XYZ file of C-alpha atoms in Angstrom:
314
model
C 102.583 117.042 89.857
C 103.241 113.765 91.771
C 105.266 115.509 94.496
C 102.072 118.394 94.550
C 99.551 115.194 95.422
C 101.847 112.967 97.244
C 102.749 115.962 99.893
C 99.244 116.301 100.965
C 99.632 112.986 102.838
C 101.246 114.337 105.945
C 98.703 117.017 105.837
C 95.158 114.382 105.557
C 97.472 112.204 108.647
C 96.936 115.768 110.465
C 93.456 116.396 109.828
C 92.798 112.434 110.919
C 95.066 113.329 114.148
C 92.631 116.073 115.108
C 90.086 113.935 115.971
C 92.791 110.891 117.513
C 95.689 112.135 119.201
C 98.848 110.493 119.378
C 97.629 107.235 116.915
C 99.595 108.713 113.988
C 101.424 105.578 112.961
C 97.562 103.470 113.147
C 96.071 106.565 110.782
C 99.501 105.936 108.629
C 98.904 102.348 107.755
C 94.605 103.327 107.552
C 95.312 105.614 104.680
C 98.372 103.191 103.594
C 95.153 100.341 103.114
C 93.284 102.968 101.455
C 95.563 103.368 98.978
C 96.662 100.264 98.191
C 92.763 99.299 97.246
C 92.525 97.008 100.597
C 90.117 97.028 103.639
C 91.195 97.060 107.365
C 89.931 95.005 110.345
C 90.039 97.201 113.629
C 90.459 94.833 116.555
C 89.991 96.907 119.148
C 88.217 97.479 122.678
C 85.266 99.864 122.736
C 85.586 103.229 122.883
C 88.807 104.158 121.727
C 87.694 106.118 118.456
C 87.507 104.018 115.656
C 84.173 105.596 114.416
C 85.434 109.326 114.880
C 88.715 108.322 113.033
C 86.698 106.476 110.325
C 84.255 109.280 109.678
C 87.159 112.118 109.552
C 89.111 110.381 107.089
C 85.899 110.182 104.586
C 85.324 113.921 105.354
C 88.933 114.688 104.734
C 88.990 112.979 101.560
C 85.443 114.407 100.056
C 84.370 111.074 100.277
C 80.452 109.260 101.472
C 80.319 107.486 104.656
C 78.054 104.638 105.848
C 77.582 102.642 108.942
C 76.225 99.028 109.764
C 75.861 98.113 113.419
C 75.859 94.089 112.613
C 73.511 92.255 114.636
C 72.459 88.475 114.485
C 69.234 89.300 113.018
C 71.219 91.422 110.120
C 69.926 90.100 106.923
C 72.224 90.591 103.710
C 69.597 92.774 101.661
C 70.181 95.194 105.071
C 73.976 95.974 103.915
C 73.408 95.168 99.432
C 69.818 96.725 99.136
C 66.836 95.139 97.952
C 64.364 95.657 94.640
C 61.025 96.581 95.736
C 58.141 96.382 93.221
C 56.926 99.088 92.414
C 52.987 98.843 91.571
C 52.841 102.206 89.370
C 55.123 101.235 86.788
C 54.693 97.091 87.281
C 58.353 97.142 87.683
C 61.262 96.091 90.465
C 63.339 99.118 91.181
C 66.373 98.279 93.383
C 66.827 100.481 96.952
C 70.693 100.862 97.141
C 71.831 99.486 100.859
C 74.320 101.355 102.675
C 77.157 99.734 101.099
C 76.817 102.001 98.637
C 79.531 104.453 99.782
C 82.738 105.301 99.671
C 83.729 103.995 103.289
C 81.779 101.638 104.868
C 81.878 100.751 109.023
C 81.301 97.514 109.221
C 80.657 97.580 113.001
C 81.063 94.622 115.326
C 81.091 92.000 112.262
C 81.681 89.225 113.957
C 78.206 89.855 115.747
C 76.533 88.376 112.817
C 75.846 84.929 110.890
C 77.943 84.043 108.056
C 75.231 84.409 105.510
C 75.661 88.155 106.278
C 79.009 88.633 106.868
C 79.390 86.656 103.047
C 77.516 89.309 101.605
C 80.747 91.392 102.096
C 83.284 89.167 100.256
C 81.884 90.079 96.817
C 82.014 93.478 97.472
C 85.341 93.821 98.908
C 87.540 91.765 96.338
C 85.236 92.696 92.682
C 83.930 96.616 93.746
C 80.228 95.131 93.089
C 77.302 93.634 94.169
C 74.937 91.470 92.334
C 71.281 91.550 92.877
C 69.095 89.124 91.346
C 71.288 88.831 88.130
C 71.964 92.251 88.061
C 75.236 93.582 88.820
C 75.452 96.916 90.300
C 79.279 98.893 90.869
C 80.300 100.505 94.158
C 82.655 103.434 94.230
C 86.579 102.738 92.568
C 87.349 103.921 96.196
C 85.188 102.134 98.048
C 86.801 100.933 101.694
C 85.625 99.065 104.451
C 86.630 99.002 107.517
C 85.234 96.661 110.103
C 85.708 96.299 113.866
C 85.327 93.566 116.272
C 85.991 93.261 120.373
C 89.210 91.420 120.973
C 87.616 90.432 124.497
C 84.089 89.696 124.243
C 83.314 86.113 122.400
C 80.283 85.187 123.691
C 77.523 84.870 120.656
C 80.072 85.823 117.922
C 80.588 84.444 114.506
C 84.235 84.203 114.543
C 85.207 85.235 110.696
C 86.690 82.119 108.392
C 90.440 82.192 107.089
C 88.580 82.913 103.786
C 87.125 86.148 104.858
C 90.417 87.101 106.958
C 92.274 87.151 103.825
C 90.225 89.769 102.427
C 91.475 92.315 104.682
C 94.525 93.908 103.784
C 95.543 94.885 107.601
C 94.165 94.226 111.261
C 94.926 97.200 113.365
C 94.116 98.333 116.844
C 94.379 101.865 118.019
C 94.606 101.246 121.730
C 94.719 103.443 124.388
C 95.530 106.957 124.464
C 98.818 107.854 126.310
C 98.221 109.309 129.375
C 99.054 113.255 128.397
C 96.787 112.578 124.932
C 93.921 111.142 127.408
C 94.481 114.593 129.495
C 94.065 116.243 126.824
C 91.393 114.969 125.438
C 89.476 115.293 128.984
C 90.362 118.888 129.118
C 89.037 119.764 125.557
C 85.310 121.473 126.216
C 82.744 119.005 125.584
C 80.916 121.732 123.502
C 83.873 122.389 120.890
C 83.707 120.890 117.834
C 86.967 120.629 115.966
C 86.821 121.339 111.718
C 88.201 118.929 109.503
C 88.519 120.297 106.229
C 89.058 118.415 102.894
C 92.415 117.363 101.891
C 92.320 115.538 98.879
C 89.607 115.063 96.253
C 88.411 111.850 94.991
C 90.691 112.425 91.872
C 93.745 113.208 93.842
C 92.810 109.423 95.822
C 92.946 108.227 92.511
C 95.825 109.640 91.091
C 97.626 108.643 94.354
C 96.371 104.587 93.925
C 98.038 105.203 90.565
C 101.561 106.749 91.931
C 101.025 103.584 94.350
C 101.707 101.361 91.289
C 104.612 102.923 90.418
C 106.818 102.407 93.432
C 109.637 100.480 92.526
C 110.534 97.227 94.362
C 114.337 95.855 94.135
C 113.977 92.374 93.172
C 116.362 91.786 96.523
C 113.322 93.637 98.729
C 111.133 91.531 96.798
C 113.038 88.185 97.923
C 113.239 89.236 100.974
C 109.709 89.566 101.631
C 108.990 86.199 100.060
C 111.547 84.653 102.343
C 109.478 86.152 105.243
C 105.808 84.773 103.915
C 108.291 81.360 103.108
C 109.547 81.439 106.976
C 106.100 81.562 108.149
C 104.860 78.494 106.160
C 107.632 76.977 107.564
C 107.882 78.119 111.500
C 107.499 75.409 113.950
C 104.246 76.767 115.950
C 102.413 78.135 112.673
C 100.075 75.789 111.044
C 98.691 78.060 108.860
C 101.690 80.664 106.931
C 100.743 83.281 104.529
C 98.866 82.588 101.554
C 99.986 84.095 97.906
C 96.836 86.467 97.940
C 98.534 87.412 101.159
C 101.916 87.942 99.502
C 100.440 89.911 96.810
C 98.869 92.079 99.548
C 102.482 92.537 101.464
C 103.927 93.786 98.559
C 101.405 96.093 97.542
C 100.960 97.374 101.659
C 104.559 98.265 101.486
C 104.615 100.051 97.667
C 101.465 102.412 99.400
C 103.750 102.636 102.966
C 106.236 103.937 101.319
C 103.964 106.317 99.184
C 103.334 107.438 102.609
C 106.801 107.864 103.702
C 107.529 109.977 100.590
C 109.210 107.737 99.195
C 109.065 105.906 95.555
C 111.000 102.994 96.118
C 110.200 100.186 99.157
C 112.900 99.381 101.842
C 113.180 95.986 103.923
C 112.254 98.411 106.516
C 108.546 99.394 105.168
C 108.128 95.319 104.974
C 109.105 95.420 108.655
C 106.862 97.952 109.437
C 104.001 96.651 107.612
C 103.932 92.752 108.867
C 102.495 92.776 112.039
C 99.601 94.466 110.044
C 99.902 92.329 106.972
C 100.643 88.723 109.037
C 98.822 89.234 112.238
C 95.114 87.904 111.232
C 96.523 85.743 108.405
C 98.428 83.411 110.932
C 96.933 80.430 112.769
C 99.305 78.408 115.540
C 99.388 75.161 116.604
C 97.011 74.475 119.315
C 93.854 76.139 118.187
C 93.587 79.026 120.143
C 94.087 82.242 119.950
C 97.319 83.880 122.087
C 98.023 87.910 120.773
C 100.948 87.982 122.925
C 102.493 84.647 121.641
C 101.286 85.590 118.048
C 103.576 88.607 118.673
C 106.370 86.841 119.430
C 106.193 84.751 116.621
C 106.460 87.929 113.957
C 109.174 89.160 115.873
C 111.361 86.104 115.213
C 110.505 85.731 111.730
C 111.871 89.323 111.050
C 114.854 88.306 113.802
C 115.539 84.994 111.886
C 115.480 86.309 108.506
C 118.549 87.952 107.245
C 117.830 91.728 105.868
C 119.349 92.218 102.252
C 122.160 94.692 102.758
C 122.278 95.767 99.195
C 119.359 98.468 97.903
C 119.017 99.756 94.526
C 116.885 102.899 94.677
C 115.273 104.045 91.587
């Protein structure tokens, strides 16, 4: 039965690749976050397909989709909802906001004031949202996934280290290479390419659950401990990796290797997974913020730190 769910993974990357061409290791860690019960930040330039790739995965996997364009006039009752009275039966009934879904685009979120962009936190960590005393569930599968432009600054709310650590990954799909752009300029405008359903909403849970069950060598474990330790402890980093953050690394690599068909974790999937895991969890020294330099930095911790050479599979 596990094998029966766990194979349709390469076959819900393929419906996602449909829509994106050639991003098949950025739709990889996407479903890897989805998942592991985590939320992605896209940091990305405009244009490049996050929406289409968004809104194919939640058709591919029978879920809801929702959108928020946030603005700095976005108020937080706009995402939760907001109880109305309602003068025929002298009650409050509450309007569900669009966060009410199973994924949620949280468009351009650092476009908005913190008041707003709070509204999130609750939501993304407990599953729920609590209006006027009342508590009201989301979906078990519930996923956002927020973008923001790595270029423009200008009357942006940069997000707080607090918020950061909510998200499992940052990603960025980049450009298309430049036979997946041909393509893609060649395809008629007027076709319209299916995406069928893939997995069911009780397949996504049984797969969270198989998720669980990867086994991690207590070795593999050290060894990604020794990383997080390394970057509390690298010279240019002022601010390493937190222990929600390790708790997130380990759990990123049980659902990449999920992905990989695998039900054990290898230094490798740690490797794979920290650029994702580290990248908007890191602050250097200086204050500012350098991608290329930040780079470099996650390159030598996984250079400096010695890779167990013993596994024990399982």
């Amino acid at each position: 039965m596990q094998e029966e769910v766990t194979g349709k993974i390469p076959r819900l990357i393929d419906e996602v690749e449909k829509i994106i061409f050639g991003k098949r290791e950025s739709i990889r860690l996407t479903i890897t976050a989805l998942l592991a019960g985590g939320h992605v930040l896209f940091e990305d330039v405009p244009g490049v397909g996050k929406t289409m790739m968004i809104k194919t995965l939640a058709k591919a996997i029978s879920g809801t989709f929702s959108r928020v364009q946030f603005t700095p006039d976005l108020l937080p009752s706009d995402i939760t909802g907001v109880a109305i009275f309602n003068s025929q039966t002298n009650q409050f009934e509450f309007r569900k906001g669009p966060i009410f879904t199973t994924i949620l685009l949280a468009d351009e979120i650092n476009r908005t004031t913190p008041r707003s962009q709070a509204a999130l936190l609750e939501a993304m960590s407990e599953r729920a949202v609590t209006i006027d005393n009342h508590t009201h569930l989301l979906s078990s599968h519930f996923f956002v996934l927020a973008t923001q432009n790595p270029i423009e600054f200008e009357g942006t709310y940069p997000l707080p280290e607090a918020q950061l650590d909510r998200f499992l990954f940052r990603l960025s799909i980049g450009y298309p290479s430049f036979d997946d752009e041909l393509n893609l300029m060649l395809r008629p405008q007027q076709e319209e390419v299916e995406i069928n359903q893939v997995i069911t909403s009780e397949e996504v849970e049984e797969l969270k659950n198989f998720v669980a069950q990867v086994y991690v060598d207590k070795q593999v474990a050290k060894y990604g401990l020794e990383l997080i330790t390394a970057s509390r402890n690298h010279p240019e980093i002022v601010l390493g990796i937190s222990p929600r953050g390790s708790s997130a690394f380990i759990q990123g690599a049980r659902a990449y290797a999920l992905t990989q068909g695998r039900t054990y974790v290898t230094p490798e999937d740690l490797q794979n997974i920290l650029p994702a895991t580290f990248g908007h969890r890191l602050r250097l020294e200086g204050g500012y913020y350098d991608e290329q330099r930040l780079n470099s930095v996650m390159e030598q911790l996984i250079e400096e730190v010695p890779v167990p050479i013993r596994q024990v599979r399982r």
